CSV table of C-alpha atoms and ligand atoms in Angstrom, one decimal:
chain,number,residue,atom,x,y,z
A,1,MET,CA,48.7,-25.1,27.6
A,2,LEU,CA,47.7,-25.6,23.0
A,3,ILE,CA,46.0,-28.6,22.7
A,4,MET,CA,46.6,-30.5,19.8
A,5,ASN,CA,44.1,-31.7,18.1
A,6,LYS,CA,43.0,-34.0,14.9
A,7,ILE,CA,43.3,-32.7,11.9
A,8,LYS,CA,40.6,-32.5,9.5
A,9,HIS,CA,40.2,-32.4,5.6
A,10,THR,CA,38.2,-30.3,3.0
A,11,ASP,CA,37.6,-29.4,0.0
A,12,VAL,CA,38.0,-25.9,0.2
A,13,ALA,CA,38.4,-23.7,2.8
A,14,ILE,CA,36.5,-20.0,3.7
A,15,ILE,CA,39.0,-18.2,5.3
A,16,GLY,CA,36.0,-15.6,6.3
A,17,GLY,CA,32.1,-15.6,7.6
A,18,GLY,CA,30.4,-13.1,6.5
A,19,LEU,CA,27.8,-12.5,3.5
A,20,THR,CA,30.1,-13.6,0.9
A,21,GLY,CA,31.4,-17.0,2.7
A,22,LEU,CA,28.3,-18.2,3.8
A,23,SER,CA,26.4,-17.5,0.3
A,24,LEU,CA,29.7,-19.2,-1.3
A,25,GLY,CA,29.3,-22.3,2.0
A,26,PHE,CA,25.5,-22.2,0.8
A,27,TYR,CA,26.1,-22.7,-3.4
A,28,LEU,CA,29.1,-25.3,-2.6
A,29,ARG,CA,26.4,-27.0,-0.4
A,30,GLN,CA,24.4,-27.0,-4.0
A,31,ARG,CA,27.2,-28.1,-5.8
A,32,ARG,CA,27.4,-30.8,-3.5
A,33,LEU,CA,31.2,-30.1,-2.4
A,34,SER,CA,32.7,-30.2,1.0
A,35,PHE,CA,33.6,-27.1,3.0
A,36,MET,CA,34.6,-25.2,5.8
A,37,VAL,CA,33.2,-21.5,7.4
A,38,ILE,CA,36.4,-20.5,9.1
A,39,GLU,CA,35.6,-17.2,11.6
A,40,LYS,CA,37.7,-15.1,14.1
A,41,GLU,CA,34.6,-13.4,15.3
A,42,ASP,CA,31.7,-15.6,18.0
A,43,HIS,CA,29.3,-15.1,15.4
A,44,PRO,CA,29.1,-15.2,11.7
A,45,GLY,CA,27.4,-12.5,9.6
A,46,GLY,CA,31.3,-10.6,9.0
A,47,VAL,CA,29.3,-6.6,9.5
A,48,ILE,CA,25.1,-7.5,9.1
A,49,LYS,CA,24.8,-7.4,12.4
A,50,THR,CA,20.3,-7.2,13.7
A,51,PHE,CA,19.6,-6.0,16.8
A,52,ARG,CA,15.9,-6.2,18.4
A,53,GLU,CA,15.0,-3.4,21.6
A,54,SER,CA,12.6,-2.1,23.6
A,55,GLY,CA,10.6,-2.6,19.7
A,56,PHE,CA,12.8,-1.9,17.0
A,57,VAL,CA,15.1,-3.8,15.2
A,58,PHE,CA,17.8,-2.5,13.7
A,59,GLU,CA,20.8,-3.1,11.9
A,60,GLY,CA,24.3,-2.1,13.1
A,61,GLY,CA,26.0,-2.2,9.3
A,62,PRO,CA,24.2,-2.6,5.9
A,63,ASN,CA,20.4,-1.7,5.8
A,64,THR,CA,20.2,-2.8,2.8
A,65,GLY,CA,20.7,-2.9,-0.7
A,66,VAL,CA,19.8,-3.0,-4.1
A,67,ILE,CA,19.1,-6.0,-6.4
A,68,GLY,CA,21.3,-5.7,-9.4
A,69,HIS,CA,21.3,-9.2,-9.6
A,70,LEU,CA,19.7,-12.7,-10.4
A,71,GLU,CA,21.1,-14.6,-8.5
A,72,VAL,CA,19.9,-12.5,-5.3
A,73,SER,CA,16.1,-12.9,-5.9
A,74,ALA,CA,17.1,-16.5,-6.5
A,75,LEU,CA,19.2,-17.0,-3.8
A,76,PHE,CA,15.8,-15.5,-1.5
A,77,ASP,CA,13.7,-18.1,-3.6
A,78,ASP,CA,15.8,-21.1,-2.4
A,79,LEU,CA,16.7,-20.1,1.0
A,80,TYR,CA,12.6,-19.8,1.5
A,81,PRO,CA,10.7,-20.4,4.4
A,82,LEU,CA,13.8,-19.8,6.6
A,83,CYS,CA,14.3,-16.6,5.4
A,84,GLU,CA,12.3,-13.8,3.1
A,85,LEU,CA,13.4,-11.8,1.4
A,86,GLU,CA,11.3,-7.5,2.1
A,87,ILE,CA,11.4,-5.0,-0.7
A,88,ALA,CA,10.6,-1.7,0.3
A,89,ASN,CA,7.9,0.0,1.1
A,90,PRO,CA,7.3,1.9,-3.3
A,91,LYS,CA,5.3,4.4,-1.5
A,92,ALA,CA,8.6,6.1,1.0
A,93,ARG,CA,10.7,5.7,-2.8
A,94,LYS,CA,11.3,9.4,-2.8
A,95,ARG,CA,14.8,10.2,-2.0
A,96,LEU,CA,15.8,13.7,0.0
A,97,ILE,CA,19.3,16.2,-1.6
A,98,TRP,CA,19.8,18.5,1.6
A,99,LYS,CA,19.9,21.9,0.0
A,100,ALA,CA,20.0,26.1,1.4
A,101,GLY,CA,18.5,24.7,4.3
A,102,ARG,CA,15.7,22.5,3.2
A,103,TRP,CA,15.1,18.7,2.1
A,104,GLU,CA,14.7,18.2,-1.8
A,105,PRO,CA,13.4,15.2,-3.8
A,106,ILE,CA,15.6,14.1,-6.7
A,107,PRO,CA,13.0,14.4,-9.3
A,108,SER,CA,11.9,11.1,-10.8
A,109,GLY,CA,9.4,12.8,-13.4
A,110,ILE,CA,10.0,15.0,-16.3
A,111,VAL,CA,8.1,17.8,-14.6
A,112,GLN,CA,10.4,18.0,-11.2
A,113,ALA,CA,13.7,17.1,-13.5
A,114,VAL,CA,12.6,20.9,-14.7
A,115,THR,CA,11.2,22.8,-12.1
A,116,THR,CA,13.5,21.0,-9.7
A,117,PRO,CA,16.4,23.6,-7.8
A,118,LEU,CA,19.0,21.2,-7.6
A,119,PHE,CA,20.0,21.9,-11.0
A,120,SER,CA,21.0,24.5,-12.4
A,121,LEU,CA,19.1,25.1,-15.6
A,122,LYS,CA,22.3,25.4,-17.5
A,123,ASP,CA,23.1,22.1,-17.0
A,124,LYS,CA,19.3,21.5,-17.2
A,125,ILE,CA,19.4,22.2,-20.9
A,126,ARG,CA,22.8,21.1,-21.5
A,127,ILE,CA,21.9,17.3,-20.2
A,128,LEU,CA,18.8,17.1,-23.3
A,129,GLY,CA,23.5,17.2,-25.7
A,130,GLU,CA,23.5,14.2,-23.1
A,131,PRO,CA,23.3,11.2,-25.5
A,132,PHE,CA,25.2,12.8,-28.9
A,133,ARG,CA,28.3,13.6,-26.6
A,134,ARG,CA,31.6,12.1,-27.4
A,135,ARG,CA,32.6,8.9,-25.4
A,136,GLY,CA,34.9,8.7,-22.7
A,137,SER,CA,38.7,7.5,-24.0
A,138,ASP,CA,40.2,7.3,-20.8
A,139,PRO,CA,39.6,4.6,-18.5
A,140,MET,CA,40.7,5.5,-15.1
A,141,GLU,CA,38.8,8.8,-15.7
A,142,THR,CA,36.8,9.4,-11.7
A,143,VAL,CA,33.2,9.7,-11.5
A,144,ALA,CA,33.7,13.0,-11.3
A,145,GLN,CA,35.4,13.6,-14.6
A,146,LEU,CA,32.8,11.6,-16.0
A,147,VAL,CA,29.8,13.3,-15.0
A,148,ILE,CA,31.0,16.8,-15.1
A,149,ARG,CA,32.0,15.9,-18.8
A,150,ARG,CA,29.3,13.9,-19.6
A,151,MET,CA,26.3,16.0,-17.3
A,152,GLY,CA,27.4,19.2,-15.8
A,153,LYS,CA,29.2,20.5,-12.2
A,154,SER,CA,25.9,21.1,-10.8
A,155,PHE,CA,24.7,17.4,-11.2
A,156,LEU,CA,27.9,16.4,-10.2
A,157,ASP,CA,27.5,18.3,-6.9
A,158,TYR,CA,23.8,18.2,-5.8
A,159,ALA,CA,22.7,13.8,-7.8
A,160,VAL,CA,26.1,11.9,-7.3
A,161,ASP,CA,28.5,13.7,-4.7
A,162,PRO,CA,25.3,12.7,-2.7
A,163,PHE,CA,24.2,9.1,-4.3
A,164,ILE,CA,28.7,8.5,-4.5
A,165,SER,CA,28.5,9.4,-0.4
A,166,GLY,CA,25.5,7.5,0.0
A,167,ILE,CA,26.9,3.8,-1.0
A,168,TYR,CA,30.7,4.1,-0.7
A,169,ALA,CA,31.3,6.8,2.1
A,170,GLY,CA,32.9,8.3,-0.9
A,171,ASP,CA,34.4,10.9,-2.7
A,172,PRO,CA,33.5,10.8,-6.3
A,173,GLU,CA,36.8,13.3,-7.1
A,174,SER,CA,39.0,9.7,-6.3
A,175,LEU,CA,37.0,7.2,-6.8
A,176,VAL,CA,37.2,5.8,-10.4
A,177,THR,CA,33.9,5.0,-12.8
A,178,LYS,CA,35.8,1.6,-14.2
A,179,TYR,CA,36.0,-0.3,-11.1
A,180,ALA,CA,33.7,1.7,-8.8
A,181,LEU,CA,30.4,2.6,-10.7
A,182,PRO,CA,31.1,-1.1,-14.0
A,183,LYS,CA,28.2,-0.4,-15.3
A,184,LEU,CA,27.5,3.6,-15.4
A,185,TYR,CA,31.6,2.8,-17.3
A,186,ARG,CA,29.7,0.3,-20.4
A,187,LEU,CA,26.9,1.8,-20.1
A,188,GLU,CA,29.1,5.3,-21.9
A,189,GLN,CA,32.1,1.9,-23.2
A,190,ASP,CA,29.0,0.7,-25.4
A,191,TYR,CA,26.3,2.4,-26.9
A,192,GLY,CA,27.9,6.4,-25.9
A,193,SER,CA,25.2,7.6,-23.5
A,194,PHE,CA,24.8,6.6,-20.3
A,195,ILE,CA,20.7,7.8,-21.5
A,196,GLY,CA,20.4,6.6,-24.2
A,197,GLY,CA,22.2,3.4,-23.7
A,198,ALA,CA,19.8,2.7,-21.0
A,199,TRP,CA,17.0,2.3,-22.9
A,200,LYS,CA,18.7,0.9,-26.1
A,201,LYS,CA,20.5,-1.8,-23.7
A,202,ARG,CA,17.1,-2.3,-22.7
A,203,SER,CA,15.2,-3.5,-25.4
A,204,ARG,CA,18.0,-5.1,-26.9
A,205,GLU,CA,18.4,-7.1,-23.5
A,206,LYS,CA,16.4,-11.0,-23.3
A,207,GLY,CA,15.9,-13.7,-20.4
A,208,PRO,CA,14.9,-12.4,-17.4
A,209,ARG,CA,16.4,-8.8,-16.0
A,210,PRO,CA,17.2,-8.1,-12.4
A,211,SER,CA,15.4,-6.4,-10.8
A,212,ARG,CA,16.7,-2.7,-9.1
A,213,GLU,CA,14.6,-2.6,-6.4
A,214,VAL,CA,16.2,-2.4,-2.7
A,215,PHE,CA,15.6,-4.9,-0.6
A,216,SER,CA,16.0,-6.5,3.2
A,217,VAL,CA,14.9,-9.4,5.1
A,218,LYS,CA,11.6,-10.2,6.3
A,219,GLY,CA,12.9,-9.2,10.7
A,220,GLY,CA,15.9,-8.6,10.1
A,221,LEU,CA,19.0,-9.0,7.8
A,222,ASP,CA,20.5,-11.4,10.5
A,223,ASN,CA,17.8,-13.7,9.1
A,224,LEU,CA,19.6,-14.3,6.5
A,225,ILE,CA,22.4,-15.3,8.3
A,226,ASN,CA,20.7,-18.3,10.7
A,227,ALA,CA,19.4,-19.6,7.3
A,228,LEU,CA,22.6,-19.8,5.7
A,229,VAL,CA,24.3,-21.1,8.1
A,230,ALA,CA,21.4,-23.8,8.9
A,231,VAL,CA,21.9,-24.8,4.8
A,232,ALA,CA,25.1,-25.0,6.0
A,233,GLY,CA,25.4,-27.2,9.2
A,234,ASN,CA,26.2,-26.1,12.6
A,235,GLN,CA,29.2,-28.0,11.7
A,236,SER,CA,30.8,-26.3,9.1
A,237,VAL,CA,31.6,-23.1,10.2
A,238,VAL,CA,33.7,-22.5,12.3
A,239,SER,CA,32.7,-19.4,14.3
A,240,GLY,CA,35.5,-18.0,17.0
A,241,ALA,CA,38.4,-19.4,15.5
A,242,SER,CA,42.1,-16.8,16.1
A,243,ALA,CA,44.8,-16.8,14.3
A,244,CYS,CA,43.6,-18.5,11.1
A,245,ARG,CA,47.2,-18.8,9.4
A,246,VAL,CA,47.1,-20.6,5.9
A,247,ILE,CA,50.5,-22.4,4.9
A,248,PRO,CA,51.1,-23.8,1.7
A,249,THR,CA,51.3,-27.7,1.3
A,250,GLU,CA,51.4,-30.7,-1.4
A,251,GLY,CA,48.4,-30.6,-2.9
A,252,GLY,CA,46.0,-27.4,-1.1
A,253,TYR,CA,46.8,-25.4,2.1
A,254,ALA,CA,47.2,-26.6,5.3
A,255,ILE,CA,45.1,-23.5,7.8
A,256,HIS,CA,45.6,-23.4,10.9
A,257,TYR,CA,43.0,-21.7,13.2
A,258,THR,CA,43.0,-21.7,17.5
A,259,LYS,CA,39.3,-22.3,18.9
A,260,ASN,CA,39.0,-22.8,22.2
A,261,GLY,CA,42.7,-22.9,23.3
A,262,GLN,CA,43.3,-26.0,21.2
A,263,SER,CA,44.8,-25.7,18.0
A,264,GLN,CA,43.7,-26.7,15.0
A,265,VAL,CA,44.7,-27.9,11.4
A,266,LEU,CA,41.7,-28.4,8.1
A,267,HIS,CA,43.7,-29.1,5.1
A,268,ALA,CA,41.9,-27.6,2.3
A,269,LYS,CA,42.1,-28.6,-1.6
A,270,GLN,CA,41.9,-25.3,-2.5
A,271,VAL,CA,41.2,-22.1,-0.6
A,272,VAL,CA,38.8,-19.2,-0.5
A,273,SER,CA,39.7,-15.2,1.7
A,274,THR,CA,36.5,-13.4,1.9
A,275,VAL,CA,38.9,-10.6,4.6
A,276,GLY,CA,39.0,-7.6,4.0
A,277,GLY,CA,42.9,-6.1,2.2
A,278,GLY,CA,44.0,-5.2,4.9
A,279,LEU,CA,44.2,-9.2,6.8
A,280,ILE,CA,45.2,-11.2,3.7
A,281,ARG,CA,48.8,-10.1,4.7
A,282,GLN,CA,48.9,-11.5,8.2
A,283,LEU,CA,46.2,-14.1,7.1
A,284,MET,CA,48.8,-15.6,3.9
A,285,PRO,CA,52.2,-15.0,4.8
A,286,PHE,CA,53.7,-16.5,2.3
A,287,LEU,CA,52.1,-14.6,-0.5
A,288,PRO,CA,55.0,-12.4,-1.6
A,289,ALA,CA,55.2,-9.2,0.0
A,290,ASP,CA,55.3,-6.9,-3.8
A,291,GLU,CA,52.4,-8.1,-4.5
A,292,LEU,CA,50.3,-8.2,-1.0
A,293,GLN,CA,51.6,-4.3,-0.8
A,294,ARG,CA,49.1,-3.9,-3.9
A,295,ILE,CA,45.9,-5.2,-1.8
A,296,ASP,CA,46.7,-4.3,1.9
A,297,THR,CA,46.7,-1.1,0.1
A,298,LEU,CA,43.7,-0.3,-0.6
A,299,THR,CA,41.8,1.9,1.0
A,300,TYR,CA,39.0,1.5,3.6
A,301,ALA,CA,36.2,4.6,4.0
A,302,PRO,CA,35.5,4.7,8.1
A,303,VAL,CA,32.1,5.2,9.1
A,304,VAL,CA,29.6,5.6,12.0
A,305,GLN,CA,26.2,4.5,12.1
A,306,VAL,CA,23.9,6.5,15.0
A,307,VAL,CA,20.5,4.8,14.9
A,308,LEU,CA,18.4,7.0,16.2
A,309,GLY,CA,14.6,5.0,17.8
A,310,PHE,CA,11.1,7.4,18.6
A,311,LYS,CA,8.7,5.3,20.9
A,312,ARG,CA,6.6,8.7,19.2
A,313,TRP,CA,8.0,10.6,16.1
A,314,PRO,CA,7.7,14.5,16.8
A,315,GLY,CA,8.8,15.1,13.0
A,316,LYS,CA,6.5,15.0,9.8
A,317,PRO,CA,4.8,13.0,8.7
A,318,LEU,CA,9.0,10.4,7.1
A,319,ASN,CA,7.5,9.2,3.7
A,320,ALA,CA,10.7,8.8,1.8
A,321,PHE,CA,13.2,6.5,1.0
A,322,GLY,CA,16.8,8.8,3.8
A,323,GLY,CA,18.3,11.9,3.0
A,324,LEU,CA,21.6,12.5,1.8
A,325,VAL,CA,23.7,15.7,2.3
A,326,PRO,CA,26.0,17.2,-0.9
A,327,SER,CA,29.5,18.5,0.3
A,328,ARG,CA,29.5,20.9,-1.4
A,329,GLU,CA,26.6,21.8,2.3
A,330,HIS,CA,29.4,21.2,4.8
A,331,ARG,CA,27.1,19.5,7.0
A,332,LYS,CA,28.7,17.4,9.9
A,333,ILE,CA,26.6,14.4,8.9
A,334,LEU,CA,27.0,12.1,5.5
A,335,GLY,CA,22.5,11.5,5.1
A,336,ILE,CA,20.0,10.0,7.5
A,337,LEU,CA,18.0,6.8,6.9
A,338,PHE,CA,14.3,6.8,7.5
A,339,PRO,CA,14.0,2.5,8.0
A,340,SER,CA,10.8,2.9,9.8
A,341,ALA,CA,9.9,4.4,6.3
A,342,PHE,CA,9.9,1.5,3.8
A,343,LEU,CA,10.4,-1.8,6.5
A,344,SER,CA,7.8,-3.1,8.2
A,345,GLY,CA,7.7,-4.0,11.8
A,346,ARG,CA,10.5,-1.2,12.9
A,347,ALA,CA,9.9,0.3,15.1
A,348,PRO,CA,6.6,0.9,17.2
A,349,GLU,CA,3.8,2.4,16.1
A,350,GLY,CA,3.7,6.4,15.6
A,351,GLY,CA,7.0,5.5,15.6
A,352,ALA,CA,10.5,6.1,13.9
A,353,LEU,CA,13.9,4.5,13.8
A,354,LEU,CA,16.5,6.8,11.0
A,355,SER,CA,19.7,6.1,10.8
A,356,VAL,CA,22.2,8.2,10.6
A,357,PHE,CA,25.9,7.6,9.2
A,358,VAL,CA,29.4,10.1,9.8
A,359,GLY,CA,32.0,10.1,8.8
A,360,GLY,CA,33.7,8.7,5.3
A,361,MET,CA,36.3,10.2,3.4
A,362,ARG,CA,34.1,13.2,3.1
A,363,ASN,CA,34.9,13.5,7.6
A,364,PRO,CA,37.5,10.8,8.2
A,365,ASP,CA,38.6,12.6,11.6
A,366,MET,CA,34.8,12.7,12.7
A,367,LEU,CA,36.5,8.4,13.5
A,368,ALA,CA,38.6,9.6,16.2
A,369,LEU,CA,36.2,11.8,18.4
A,370,SER,CA,34.7,10.1,21.7
A,371,ASP,CA,31.3,8.1,20.9
A,372,SER,CA,29.7,12.0,22.6
A,373,ALA,CA,30.7,13.9,21.0
A,374,ILE,CA,29.9,11.7,18.0
A,375,LEU,CA,26.2,12.1,19.3
A,376,ASP,CA,26.3,15.6,19.9
A,377,VAL,CA,27.4,16.2,16.4
A,378,VAL,CA,24.5,13.2,15.1
A,379,LYS,CA,21.8,16.0,17.5
A,380,THR,CA,22.5,19.0,16.6
A,381,GLU,CA,22.4,18.3,13.1
A,382,VAL,CA,19.2,15.8,12.8
A,383,GLN,CA,17.3,18.1,15.3
A,384,GLN,CA,18.2,20.6,13.3
A,385,MET,CA,18.0,18.9,9.3
A,386,MET,CA,14.9,17.3,10.7
A,387,LYS,CA,12.7,20.7,12.2
A,388,LEU,CA,12.0,18.7,16.1
A,389,PRO,CA,10.4,20.5,18.2
A,390,ALA,CA,12.5,18.8,21.0
A,391,TRP,CA,15.5,15.2,21.5
A,392,ASP,CA,14.3,12.8,23.5
A,393,PRO,CA,14.6,9.7,21.7
A,394,ASP,CA,14.3,6.5,23.5
A,395,LEU,CA,16.9,4.7,21.5
A,396,VAL,CA,20.2,6.2,20.8
A,397,LYS,CA,23.0,3.7,19.7
A,398,LEU,CA,26.4,4.5,17.5
A,399,PHE,CA,28.2,1.2,15.9
A,400,ARG,CA,31.5,2.2,14.7
A,401,TYR,CA,33.2,0.9,11.1
A,402,PRO,CA,37.3,1.6,11.0
A,403,ALA,CA,37.0,0.0,7.5
A,404,ALA,CA,34.1,0.1,6.7
A,405,ILE,CA,33.7,0.8,2.2
A,406,PRO,CA,36.4,-0.2,0.2
A,407,GLN,CA,37.3,2.6,-2.5
A,408,TYR,CA,37.9,1.5,-6.2
A,409,ASP,CA,40.3,3.8,-6.9
A,410,ALA,CA,43.2,4.9,-9.2
A,411,GLU,CA,45.4,1.7,-7.6
A,412,SER,CA,42.7,-0.5,-8.5
A,413,MET,CA,44.3,-2.1,-11.6
A,414,ASP,CA,47.5,-2.6,-10.5
A,415,ARG,CA,45.8,-4.5,-6.9
A,416,LEU,CA,43.5,-6.7,-9.7
A,417,LYS,CA,46.2,-7.8,-10.9
A,418,ALA,CA,47.8,-8.9,-8.3
A,419,ILE,CA,45.7,-10.5,-7.3
A,420,VAL,CA,44.9,-13.5,-10.7
A,421,ARG,CA,48.6,-13.3,-10.7
A,422,LEU,CA,48.7,-14.5,-6.9
A,423,GLN,CA,46.0,-16.5,-8.1
A,424,MET,CA,47.7,-18.3,-11.0
A,425,LYS,CA,50.7,-18.4,-8.8
A,426,TYR,CA,49.3,-20.6,-6.0
A,427,PRO,CA,46.2,-22.9,-7.6
A,428,GLY,CA,43.6,-23.8,-5.7
A,429,LEU,CA,43.5,-20.1,-4.4
A,430,TYR,CA,40.8,-17.5,-4.7
A,431,LEU,CA,41.3,-14.4,-2.9
A,432,VAL,CA,37.3,-12.6,-3.1
A,433,GLY,CA,35.1,-10.4,-1.0
A,434,ASN,CA,34.9,-6.5,-1.3
A,435,ILE,CA,38.9,-6.0,-2.5
A,436,GLN,CA,36.5,-7.2,-5.4
A,437,GLU,CA,33.0,-7.4,-8.5
A,438,GLY,CA,32.0,-4.4,-5.8
A,439,ILE,CA,31.3,-3.5,-2.0
A,440,GLY,CA,26.8,-4.2,-2.1
A,441,MET,CA,25.0,-7.2,-0.1
A,442,ALA,CA,23.9,-8.2,-4.0
A,443,ASP,CA,27.8,-8.1,-5.3
A,444,ARG,CA,28.5,-10.5,-2.3
A,445,ILE,CA,26.4,-13.0,-2.7
A,446,ALA,CA,26.6,-12.7,-7.6
A,447,GLN,CA,30.6,-13.1,-6.8
A,448,ALA,CA,30.0,-16.4,-3.8
A,449,LYS,CA,28.3,-18.0,-7.5
A,450,ARG,CA,30.9,-17.0,-9.0
A,451,ILE,CA,33.8,-18.8,-7.7
A,452,ALA,CA,31.7,-21.4,-6.1
A,453,ASP,CA,31.6,-22.7,-10.0
A,454,LEU,CA,35.2,-22.5,-9.9
A,455,LEU,CA,35.9,-24.8,-7.9
A,456,ASN,CA,35.9,-29.0,-7.6
A,457,GLY,CA,35.9,-31.2,-5.6
B,501,FAD,C1,28.2,0.2,7.7
B,501,FAD,C2,28.2,0.2,6.8
B,501,FAD,C3,27.2,-0.1,6.7
B,501,FAD,C4,26.8,-0.9,4.7
B,501,FAD,N1,26.1,-0.6,3.7
B,501,FAD,C5,25.9,-1.6,3.3
B,501,FAD,C6,24.4,-0.4,2.4
B,501,FAD,O1,23.3,0.0,2.0
B,501,FAD,N2,23.6,-2.0,1.1
B,501,FAD,C7,24.8,-2.8,0.7
B,501,FAD,O2,24.7,-2.9,-0.1
B,501,FAD,N3,26.1,-2.7,1.0
B,501,FAD,C8,26.6,-2.1,2.7
B,501,FAD,N4,27.2,-2.7,3.2
B,501,FAD,C9,28.4,-3.5,2.5
B,501,FAD,C10,28.3,-5.3,2.9
B,501,FAD,O3,27.3,-5.8,3.9
B,501,FAD,C11,29.2,-6.0,2.6
B,501,FAD,O4,28.9,-5.8,1.4
B,501,FAD,C12,29.2,-6.8,2.6
B,501,FAD,O5,28.4,-7.6,4.2
B,501,FAD,C13,30.2,-7.9,3.5
B,501,FAD,O6,30.6,-9.1,3.1
B,501,FAD,P1,31.8,-9.6,3.1
B,501,FAD,O7,31.3,-11.2,3.8
B,501,FAD,O8,32.6,-9.9,2.2
B,501,FAD,O9,32.7,-8.6,4.7
B,501,FAD,P2,32.7,-9.1,5.4
B,501,FAD,O10,31.1,-8.4,6.6
B,501,FAD,O11,33.4,-8.3,6.2
B,501,FAD,O12,33.5,-10.1,6.3
B,501,FAD,C14,35.0,-11.4,6.6
B,501,FAD,C15,34.6,-11.7,7.3
B,501,FAD,O13,36.0,-12.5,8.0
B,501,FAD,C16,35.6,-12.7,9.1
B,501,FAD,N5,37.2,-13.0,9.0
B,501,FAD,C17,38.6,-11.4,9.2
B,501,FAD,N6,39.8,-12.2,9.5
B,501,FAD,C18,39.6,-13.0,9.5
B,501,FAD,C19,40.5,-13.7,9.6
B,501,FAD,N7,42.0,-13.7,10.0
B,501,FAD,N8,40.7,-15.3,10.6
B,501,FAD,C20,38.8,-16.1,10.2
B,501,FAD,N9,38.5,-14.4,9.6
B,501,FAD,C21,37.9,-13.7,9.2
B,501,FAD,C22,35.1,-11.0,10.1
B,501,FAD,O14,34.7,-11.1,10.9
B,501,FAD,C23,34.6,-11.4,8.8
B,501,FAD,O15,32.9,-11.9,9.4
B,501,FAD,C24,27.9,-1.7,4.6
B,501,FAD,C25,29.1,-2.2,5.2
B,501,FAD,C26,29.3,-1.0,6.6
B,501,FAD,C27,30.6,-1.8,7.6
């Protein structure tokens, strides 16, 4: 039997207690606005999940982000000492690309750029003309079209395709540059070139510049989540809130949910949804179906992450960030991260921690396989590609994400316009999260700050 509890009031209801929702709570606390985060799972954090087992510290979701926005370093400064930013060890900065049966480093200097076997001689010469090539005029141009036009096919195949796989688990043939890589798009539009534009932008920019360093959190990403919850206060974060529905009311929104078998109602002047595209329809059934259709058709790449821990690493030293596999190489994995090479305390001394990614838009059918079939694939691929003499990992964990990373494809413009129209039609309603403004952790923090500044008490 459902028991009705007393009605609560708040300035802002935040639906979803992942990084976006909790960062938003942090900024609202700074602005002294009242808020409640409503999270359906028993623990906040969303896809961020850290585990500690047998001397390994490993992530089930994201491992690292790129700082990329000033808000990220500022957030960590504000949260210190509740949690501490960890910058990836620069000694393991090298990124590897799989080509013709071996790992090749992505060139980091002019000599390597000339000698690397990753790109064709024709494209190496052609790249010299990149600053002089004409600016593109099609705002819906895909990443693949843009890269071929400006840099050449071998750069698409052996730099951009694996890079897109590493970030989006996606396909450069369907991602639209303007939405998927907006900074790259702007470089061409504003300066006419990637190479010249990057240089000119740097020299013209005044004031602090966001770092491009790779970050995690000392001891695991969930320390960031715990710090955000601690600042919010436990009473402002409701976990295990099922059957959440939002209904517009006079002067705001009523949020109905069930917690411990008790029906709850929260009245909020404003409501911010941070949930994925496909989940909004059920959460907000009052929204017009035609507009919802433009949002909930957002495609998410499915991803499986397999974490492998070795107490004694039997392979060559892992002095790199990780390796990515181009589609053209037709392997069954997307790439391998080496977290113990660039983050402290992730594996016992002399051991190693690897994260192997499988599936994505390239091989979505992999998610239909059983755990043991996926582990067989990972074993074969990792043993061959890392040239391991034997296979005896001390830790094997598998994490499935049927809807991991949103794909900002040709439907993006329609989706973004629908979001704007809905937000105008329903004042005080905000539809955010990874349905817009970037897929990375840093994007989520920057978005939370932007939205917090729009909300009122
Ligand atoms: C496997 C994987 C690897 C990744 N790797 C990287 C990486 O290397 N670098 C990087 O920067 N980013 C990476 N990302 C992306 C990054 O993790 C996300 O951008 C970020 O964590 C998303 O945070 P969020 O709060 O927007 O969404 P989520 O973490 O999805 O949180 C949304 C929350 O809403 C809750 N919710 C949903 N529906 C309801 C409802 N009806 N009622 C109440 N609550 C609800 C969910 O339970 C969830 O907790 C990765 C993501 C995945 C899945």
